[in-house]
GROMACS .gro file of C-alpha atoms in nm:
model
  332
    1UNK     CA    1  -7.248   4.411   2.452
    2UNK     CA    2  -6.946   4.593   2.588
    3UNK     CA    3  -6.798   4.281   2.599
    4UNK     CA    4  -6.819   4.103   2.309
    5UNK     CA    5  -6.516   4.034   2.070
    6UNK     CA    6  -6.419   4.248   1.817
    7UNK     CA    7  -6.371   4.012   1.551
    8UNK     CA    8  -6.793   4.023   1.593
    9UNK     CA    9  -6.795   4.464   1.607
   10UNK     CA   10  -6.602   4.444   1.266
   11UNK     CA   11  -6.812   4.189   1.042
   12UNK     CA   12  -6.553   3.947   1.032
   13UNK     CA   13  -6.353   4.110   0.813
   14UNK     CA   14  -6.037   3.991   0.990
   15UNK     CA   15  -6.182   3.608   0.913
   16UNK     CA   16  -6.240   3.721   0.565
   17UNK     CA   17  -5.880   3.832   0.487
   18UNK     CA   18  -5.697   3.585   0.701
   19UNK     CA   19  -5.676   3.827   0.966
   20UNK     CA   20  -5.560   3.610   1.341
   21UNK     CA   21  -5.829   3.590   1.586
   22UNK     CA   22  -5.583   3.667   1.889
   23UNK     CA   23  -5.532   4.012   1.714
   24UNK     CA   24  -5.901   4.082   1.724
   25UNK     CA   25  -5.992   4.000   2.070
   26UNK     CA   26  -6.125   4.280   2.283
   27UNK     CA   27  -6.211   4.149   2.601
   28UNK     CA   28  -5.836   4.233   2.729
   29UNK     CA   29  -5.534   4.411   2.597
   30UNK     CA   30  -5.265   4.310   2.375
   31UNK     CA   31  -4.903   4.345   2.457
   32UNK     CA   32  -4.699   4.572   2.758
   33UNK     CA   33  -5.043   4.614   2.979
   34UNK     CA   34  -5.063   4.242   3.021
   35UNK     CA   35  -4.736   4.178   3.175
   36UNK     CA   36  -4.706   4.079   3.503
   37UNK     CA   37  -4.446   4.340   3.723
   38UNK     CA   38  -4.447   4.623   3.991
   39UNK     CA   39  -4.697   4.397   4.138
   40UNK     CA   40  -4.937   4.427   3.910
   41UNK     CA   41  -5.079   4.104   3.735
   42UNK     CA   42  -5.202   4.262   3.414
   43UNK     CA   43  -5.412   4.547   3.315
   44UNK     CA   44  -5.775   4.494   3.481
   45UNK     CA   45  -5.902   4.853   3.531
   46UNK     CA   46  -6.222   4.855   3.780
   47UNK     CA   47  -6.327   4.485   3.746
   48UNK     CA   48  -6.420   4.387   4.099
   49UNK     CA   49  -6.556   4.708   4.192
   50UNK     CA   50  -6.946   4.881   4.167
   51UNK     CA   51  -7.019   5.004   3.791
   52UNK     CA   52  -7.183   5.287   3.750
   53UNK     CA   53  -7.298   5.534   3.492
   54UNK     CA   54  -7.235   5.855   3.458
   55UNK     CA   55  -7.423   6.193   3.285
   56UNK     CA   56  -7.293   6.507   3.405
   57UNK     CA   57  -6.929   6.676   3.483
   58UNK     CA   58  -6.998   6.660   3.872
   59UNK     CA   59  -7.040   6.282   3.800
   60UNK     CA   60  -6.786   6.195   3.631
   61UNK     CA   61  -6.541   6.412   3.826
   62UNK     CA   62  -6.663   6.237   4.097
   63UNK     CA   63  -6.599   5.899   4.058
   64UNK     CA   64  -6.257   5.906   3.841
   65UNK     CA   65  -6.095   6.084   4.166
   66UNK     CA   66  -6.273   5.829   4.441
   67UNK     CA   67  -6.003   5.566   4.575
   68UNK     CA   68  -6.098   5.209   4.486
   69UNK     CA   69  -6.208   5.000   4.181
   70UNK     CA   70  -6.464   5.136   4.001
   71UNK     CA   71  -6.593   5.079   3.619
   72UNK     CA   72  -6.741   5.428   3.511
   73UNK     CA   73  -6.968   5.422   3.221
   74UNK     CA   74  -6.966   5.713   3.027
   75UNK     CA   75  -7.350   5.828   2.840
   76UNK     CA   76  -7.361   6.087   2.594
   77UNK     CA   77  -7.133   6.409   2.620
   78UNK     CA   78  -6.981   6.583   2.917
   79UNK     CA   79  -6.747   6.886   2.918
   80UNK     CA   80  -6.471   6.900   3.132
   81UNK     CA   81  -6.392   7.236   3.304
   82UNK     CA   82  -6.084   7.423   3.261
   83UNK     CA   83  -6.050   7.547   3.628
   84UNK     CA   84  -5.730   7.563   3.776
   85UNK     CA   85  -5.576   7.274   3.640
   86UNK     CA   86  -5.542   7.388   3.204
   87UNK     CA   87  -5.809   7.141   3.180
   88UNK     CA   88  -5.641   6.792   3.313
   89UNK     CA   89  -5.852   6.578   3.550
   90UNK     CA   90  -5.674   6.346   3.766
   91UNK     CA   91  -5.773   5.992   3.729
   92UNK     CA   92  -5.713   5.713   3.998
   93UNK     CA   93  -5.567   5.418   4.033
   94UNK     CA   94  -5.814   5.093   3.977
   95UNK     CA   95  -6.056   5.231   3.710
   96UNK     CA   96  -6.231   5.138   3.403
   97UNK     CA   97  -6.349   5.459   3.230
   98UNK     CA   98  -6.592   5.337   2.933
   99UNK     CA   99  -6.813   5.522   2.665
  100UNK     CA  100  -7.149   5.387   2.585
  101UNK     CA  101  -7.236   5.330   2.239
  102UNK     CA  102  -7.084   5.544   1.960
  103UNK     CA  103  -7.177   5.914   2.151
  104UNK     CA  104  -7.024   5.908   2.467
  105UNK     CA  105  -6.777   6.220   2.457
  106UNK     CA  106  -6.509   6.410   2.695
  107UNK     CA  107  -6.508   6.766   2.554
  108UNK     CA  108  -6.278   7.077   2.658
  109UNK     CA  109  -6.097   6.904   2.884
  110UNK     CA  110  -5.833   6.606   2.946
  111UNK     CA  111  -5.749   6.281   3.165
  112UNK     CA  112  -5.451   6.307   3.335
  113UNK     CA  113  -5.325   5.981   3.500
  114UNK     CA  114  -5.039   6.017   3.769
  115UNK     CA  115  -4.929   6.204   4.074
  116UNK     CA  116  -4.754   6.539   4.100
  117UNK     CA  117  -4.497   6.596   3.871
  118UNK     CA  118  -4.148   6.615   4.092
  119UNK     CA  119  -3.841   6.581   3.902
  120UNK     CA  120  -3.665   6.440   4.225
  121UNK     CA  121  -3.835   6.103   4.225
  122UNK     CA  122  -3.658   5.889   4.008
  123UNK     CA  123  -3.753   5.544   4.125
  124UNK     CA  124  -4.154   5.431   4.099
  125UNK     CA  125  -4.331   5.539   4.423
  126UNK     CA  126  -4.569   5.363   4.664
  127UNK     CA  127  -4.839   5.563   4.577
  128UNK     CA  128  -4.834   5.565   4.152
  129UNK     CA  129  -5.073   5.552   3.974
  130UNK     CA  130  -5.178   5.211   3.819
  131UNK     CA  131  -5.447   4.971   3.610
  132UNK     CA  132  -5.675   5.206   3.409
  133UNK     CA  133  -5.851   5.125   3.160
  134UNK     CA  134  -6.003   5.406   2.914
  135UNK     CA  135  -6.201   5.279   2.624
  136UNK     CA  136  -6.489   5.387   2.356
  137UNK     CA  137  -6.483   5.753   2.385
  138UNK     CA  138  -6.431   6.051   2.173
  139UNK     CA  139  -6.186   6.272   2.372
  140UNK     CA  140  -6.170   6.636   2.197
  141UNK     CA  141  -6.094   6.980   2.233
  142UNK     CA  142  -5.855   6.956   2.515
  143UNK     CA  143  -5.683   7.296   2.627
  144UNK     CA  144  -5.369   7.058   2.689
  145UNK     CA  145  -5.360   6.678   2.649
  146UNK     CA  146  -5.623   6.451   2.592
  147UNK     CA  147  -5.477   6.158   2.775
  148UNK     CA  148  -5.170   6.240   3.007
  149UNK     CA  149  -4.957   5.953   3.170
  150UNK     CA  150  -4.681   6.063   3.398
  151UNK     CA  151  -4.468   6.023   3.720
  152UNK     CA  152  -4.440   5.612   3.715
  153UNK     CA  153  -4.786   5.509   3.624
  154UNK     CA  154  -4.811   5.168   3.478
  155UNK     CA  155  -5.087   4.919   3.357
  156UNK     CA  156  -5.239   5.129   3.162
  157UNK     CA  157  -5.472   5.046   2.844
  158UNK     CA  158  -5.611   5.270   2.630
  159UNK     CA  159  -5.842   5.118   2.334
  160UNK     CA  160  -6.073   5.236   2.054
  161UNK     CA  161  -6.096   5.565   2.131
  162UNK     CA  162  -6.154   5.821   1.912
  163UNK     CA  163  -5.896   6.116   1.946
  164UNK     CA  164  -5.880   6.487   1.817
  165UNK     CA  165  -5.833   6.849   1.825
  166UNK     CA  166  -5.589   6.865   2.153
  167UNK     CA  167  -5.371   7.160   2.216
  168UNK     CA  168  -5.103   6.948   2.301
  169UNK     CA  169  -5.033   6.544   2.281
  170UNK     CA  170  -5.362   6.320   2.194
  171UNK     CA  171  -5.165   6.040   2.443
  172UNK     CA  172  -4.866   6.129   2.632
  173UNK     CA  173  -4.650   5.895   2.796
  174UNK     CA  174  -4.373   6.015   3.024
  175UNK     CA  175  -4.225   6.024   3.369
  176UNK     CA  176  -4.100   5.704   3.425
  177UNK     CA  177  -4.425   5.559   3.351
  178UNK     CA  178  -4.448   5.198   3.250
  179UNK     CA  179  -4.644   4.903   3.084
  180UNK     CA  180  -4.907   5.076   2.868
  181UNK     CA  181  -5.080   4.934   2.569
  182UNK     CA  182  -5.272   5.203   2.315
  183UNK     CA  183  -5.459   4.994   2.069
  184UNK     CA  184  -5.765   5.026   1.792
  185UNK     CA  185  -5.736   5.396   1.863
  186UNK     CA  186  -5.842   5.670   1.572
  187UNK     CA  187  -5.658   5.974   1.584
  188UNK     CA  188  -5.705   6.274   1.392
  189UNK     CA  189  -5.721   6.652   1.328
  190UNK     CA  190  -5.352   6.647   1.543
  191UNK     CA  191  -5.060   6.784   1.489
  192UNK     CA  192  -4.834   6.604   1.813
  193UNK     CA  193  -5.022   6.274   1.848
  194UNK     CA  194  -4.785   6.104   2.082
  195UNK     CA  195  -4.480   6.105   2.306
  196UNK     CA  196  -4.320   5.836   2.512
  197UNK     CA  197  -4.046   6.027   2.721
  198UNK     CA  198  -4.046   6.355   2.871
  199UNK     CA  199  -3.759   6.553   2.718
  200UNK     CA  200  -3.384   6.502   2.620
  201UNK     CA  201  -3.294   6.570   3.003
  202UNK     CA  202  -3.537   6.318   3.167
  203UNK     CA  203  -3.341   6.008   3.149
  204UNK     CA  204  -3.307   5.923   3.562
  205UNK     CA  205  -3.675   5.906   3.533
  206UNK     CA  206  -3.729   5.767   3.166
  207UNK     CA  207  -3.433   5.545   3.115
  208UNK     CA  208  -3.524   5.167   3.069
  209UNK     CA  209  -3.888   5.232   3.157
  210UNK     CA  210  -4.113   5.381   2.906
  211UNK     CA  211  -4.258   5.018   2.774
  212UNK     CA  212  -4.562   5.049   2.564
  213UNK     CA  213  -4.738   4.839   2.265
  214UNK     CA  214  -4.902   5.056   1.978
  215UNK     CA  215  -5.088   4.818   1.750
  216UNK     CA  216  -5.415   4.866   1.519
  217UNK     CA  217  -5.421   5.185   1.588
  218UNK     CA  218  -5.574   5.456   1.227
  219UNK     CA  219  -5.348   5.784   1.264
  220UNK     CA  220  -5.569   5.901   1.009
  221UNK     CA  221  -5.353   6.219   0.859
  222UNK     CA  222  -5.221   6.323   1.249
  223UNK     CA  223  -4.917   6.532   1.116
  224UNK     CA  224  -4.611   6.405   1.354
  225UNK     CA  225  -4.547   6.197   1.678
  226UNK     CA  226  -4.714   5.887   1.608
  227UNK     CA  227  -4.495   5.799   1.819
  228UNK     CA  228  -4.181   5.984   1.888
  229UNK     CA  229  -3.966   5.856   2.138
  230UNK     CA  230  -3.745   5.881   2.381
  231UNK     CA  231  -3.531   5.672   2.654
  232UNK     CA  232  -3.748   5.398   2.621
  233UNK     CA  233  -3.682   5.031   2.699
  234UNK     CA  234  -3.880   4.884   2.400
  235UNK     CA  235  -4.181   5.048   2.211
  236UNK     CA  236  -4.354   4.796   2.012
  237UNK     CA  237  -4.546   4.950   1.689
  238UNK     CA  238  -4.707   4.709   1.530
  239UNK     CA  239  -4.975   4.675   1.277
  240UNK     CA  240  -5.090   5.065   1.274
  241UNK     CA  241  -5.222   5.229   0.932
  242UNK     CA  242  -5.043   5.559   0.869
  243UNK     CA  243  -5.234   5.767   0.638
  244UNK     CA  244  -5.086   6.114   0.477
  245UNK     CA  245  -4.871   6.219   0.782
  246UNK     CA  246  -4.576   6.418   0.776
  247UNK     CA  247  -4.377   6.120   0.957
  248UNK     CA  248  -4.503   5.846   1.145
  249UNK     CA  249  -4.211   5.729   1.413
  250UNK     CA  250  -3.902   5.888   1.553
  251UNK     CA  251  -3.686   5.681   1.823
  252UNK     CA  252  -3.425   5.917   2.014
  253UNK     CA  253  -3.211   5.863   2.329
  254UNK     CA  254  -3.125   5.481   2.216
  255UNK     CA  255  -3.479   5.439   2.293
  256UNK     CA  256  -3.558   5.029   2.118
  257UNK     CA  257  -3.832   5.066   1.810
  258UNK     CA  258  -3.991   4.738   1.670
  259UNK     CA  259  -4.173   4.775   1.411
  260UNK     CA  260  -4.318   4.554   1.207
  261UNK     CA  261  -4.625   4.481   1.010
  262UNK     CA  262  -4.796   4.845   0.943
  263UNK     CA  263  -4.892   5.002   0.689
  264UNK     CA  264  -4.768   5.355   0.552
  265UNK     CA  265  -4.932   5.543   0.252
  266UNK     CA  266  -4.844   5.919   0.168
  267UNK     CA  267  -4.611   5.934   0.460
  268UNK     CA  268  -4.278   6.205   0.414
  269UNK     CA  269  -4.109   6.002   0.692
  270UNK     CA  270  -4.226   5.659   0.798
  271UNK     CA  271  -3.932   5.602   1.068
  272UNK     CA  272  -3.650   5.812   1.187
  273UNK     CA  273  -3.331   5.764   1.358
  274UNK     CA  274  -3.130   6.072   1.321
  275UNK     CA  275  -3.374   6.345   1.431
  276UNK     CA  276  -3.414   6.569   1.690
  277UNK     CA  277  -3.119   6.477   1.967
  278UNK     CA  278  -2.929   6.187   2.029
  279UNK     CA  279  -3.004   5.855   1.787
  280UNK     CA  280  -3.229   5.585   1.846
  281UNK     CA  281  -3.295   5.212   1.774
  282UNK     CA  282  -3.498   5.104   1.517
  283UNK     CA  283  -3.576   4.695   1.374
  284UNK     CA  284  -3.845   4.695   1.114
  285UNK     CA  285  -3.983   4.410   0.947
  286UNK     CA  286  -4.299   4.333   0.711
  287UNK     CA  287  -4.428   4.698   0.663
  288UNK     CA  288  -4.547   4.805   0.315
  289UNK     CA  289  -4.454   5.169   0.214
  290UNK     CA  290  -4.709   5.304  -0.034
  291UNK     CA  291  -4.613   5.662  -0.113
  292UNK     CA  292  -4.389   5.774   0.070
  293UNK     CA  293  -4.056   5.995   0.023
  294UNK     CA  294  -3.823   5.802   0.227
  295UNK     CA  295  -3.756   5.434   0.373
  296UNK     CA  296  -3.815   5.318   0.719
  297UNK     CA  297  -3.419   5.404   0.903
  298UNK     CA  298  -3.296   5.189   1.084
  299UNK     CA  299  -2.991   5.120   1.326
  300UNK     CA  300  -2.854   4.900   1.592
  301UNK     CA  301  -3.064   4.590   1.750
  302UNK     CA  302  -3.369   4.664   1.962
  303UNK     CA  303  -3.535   4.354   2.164
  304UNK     CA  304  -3.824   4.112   2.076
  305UNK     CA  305  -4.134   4.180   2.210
  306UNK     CA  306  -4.205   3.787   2.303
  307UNK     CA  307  -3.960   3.814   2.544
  308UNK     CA  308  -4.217   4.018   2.721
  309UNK     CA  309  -4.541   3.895   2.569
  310UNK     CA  310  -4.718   3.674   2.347
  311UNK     CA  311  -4.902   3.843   1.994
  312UNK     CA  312  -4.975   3.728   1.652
  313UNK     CA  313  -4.878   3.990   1.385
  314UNK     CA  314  -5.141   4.020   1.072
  315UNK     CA  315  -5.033   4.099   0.753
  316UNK     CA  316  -4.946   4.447   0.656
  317UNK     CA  317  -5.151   4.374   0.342
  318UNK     CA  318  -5.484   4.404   0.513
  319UNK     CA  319  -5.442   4.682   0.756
  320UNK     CA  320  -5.542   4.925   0.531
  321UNK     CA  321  -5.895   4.762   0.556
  322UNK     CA  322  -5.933   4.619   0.883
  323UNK     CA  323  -5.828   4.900   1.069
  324UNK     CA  324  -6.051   5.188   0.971
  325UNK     CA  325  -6.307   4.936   1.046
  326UNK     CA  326  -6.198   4.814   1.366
  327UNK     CA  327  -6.042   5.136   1.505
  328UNK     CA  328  -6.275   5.392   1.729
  329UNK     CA  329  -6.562   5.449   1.900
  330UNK     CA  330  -6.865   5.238   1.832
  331UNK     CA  331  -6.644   4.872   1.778
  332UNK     CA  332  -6.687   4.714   2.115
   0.00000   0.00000   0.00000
């Protein structure tokens, strides 16, 4: 049942409003965790390795730090300590880390994915992290992120979760890291939903790196960052349903925005340019503005995303419906 599409999970609604079937499909990712590069064919978590199913904190801590493929099936809720480490549990390479049902729950704590932070490395190592997959769960109350990605990790997917209450980012994206896909995602009760590059100073690690798709994803009245960027090759927002935030994107540090297809209502800010530091990049095309103070900026060119990947775009017109039905926990 994990499995299944989720044209299926949302009642067809995407076949009732024209909606592309490629868009809906759920048995893979969409977009920058598919490509093929730092030898990684694609984003395939812990396929290949044991599944197993886990209940408590020891569990779970367990098998997200053991080396190998594994797919780790989350049931009902587990807290994660705070400890030594502000909360952040370290997450290997080769995993699939998947809620059961619609009450599987990581609370307190966060998932950090990467090695050590070390400002020195500036090329990806041998050892980064790579191909996780973290789907289905609620992920709240986090003392600092919910979902951390950092130091050069890449092929990573993050789908229909449902994301709240962290002290810092809901997903952060930083460090060099590379190839990451966050899609059919709810987030909510935020205030700094997202970054993609580390700071204004972080370019030898976060220059032409940074890739990532963001499509179908509710930020369901998550005040800022959804995302704000920095440094990045090409971030590729497509399709997303902004709902009463105080702005929705921000590209910095020439960092490449496409953005096309989403919907905005009751947004101050849809898309920036000239914010916080150095300008960005921003293409938009086929978004629908429904409330909002100011237009989408733009400036400069930024590059297509099929030079990368294949996608179909649906029409802004229907986001507004079949996201809030498609995005979250409880879809797949």
């Amino acid at each position: 049942m994990l499995r299944r599409s989720l044209a299926a999970a949302v009642l067809v609604t995407g076949a009732l409003v024209g909606w592309p079937d490629t868009a809906l499909a759920a048995d893979g990712p969409v977009g920058f965790a598919t490509v093929n590069a730092l030898g990684q064919n694609g984003t395939t978590g812990g396929a290949g390795g044991p599944t197993v199913t886990v209940t408590t904190t020891a569990q779970f801590l367990d098998y997200i730090a053991r080396p190998g493929p594994y797919v780790i099936q989350v049931s009902g809720r587990i807290t994660l300590p705070t400890g030594n480490t502000d909360g952040m549990h370290n997450v290997t390479s080769d995993k699939t880390i998947v809620g059961l049902g619609a009450t599987a729950a990581l609370v307190g704590g966060g998932l950090n994915i990467g090695v050590p932070v070390n400002d020195d490395v500036t090329t990806p190592p041998a050892n980064a992290v790579h191909n996780i997959i973290i789907r289905n769960l609620s992920i709240t109350g986090a003392t600092d992120d919910l979902i951390n990605v950092q130091m050069f990790s890449h092929h990573i997917w993050i789908d229909h979760n449902d994301l709240s209450n962290g002290d810092d980012g809901a997903i952060d994206i930083k460090r060099g890291s590379d190839y990451v896909t966050v899609s059919w995602n709810r987030f909510h009760d935020h205030d700094k939903t997202t970054l993609v590059g580390h700071d204004d100073d972080n370019g030898a690690q976060d220059s032409g790196r940074l890739r990532v798709t963001y499509h179908h994803n509710f930020f369901d009245t998550s005040d800022q960052r959804n995302p704000r960027v920095r440094f990045s090759s090409l971030v590729h927002v497509f399709n997303n349903y902004y709902y009463d935030n105080s702005y929705g994107i921000a590209s910095t540090n020439e960092s490449g925005l496409f953005v096309e297809g989403n919907y905005f209502y009751s947004v101050n800010n849809p898309g920036r340019v000239d914010f916080s530091g150095p300008l960005g990049r921003m293409v938009q095309r086929d978004n629908i503005l429904i409330a909002c103070n100011h237009a989408i900026e733009t400036r400069g060119t930024v590059t297509d995303p099929r030079t990368y990947y294949a996608y179909t775009a649906g029409p802004a017109s229907t986001v507004p419906t079949v996201v809030p039905a498609g995005a979250g926990v409880g879809k797949i």
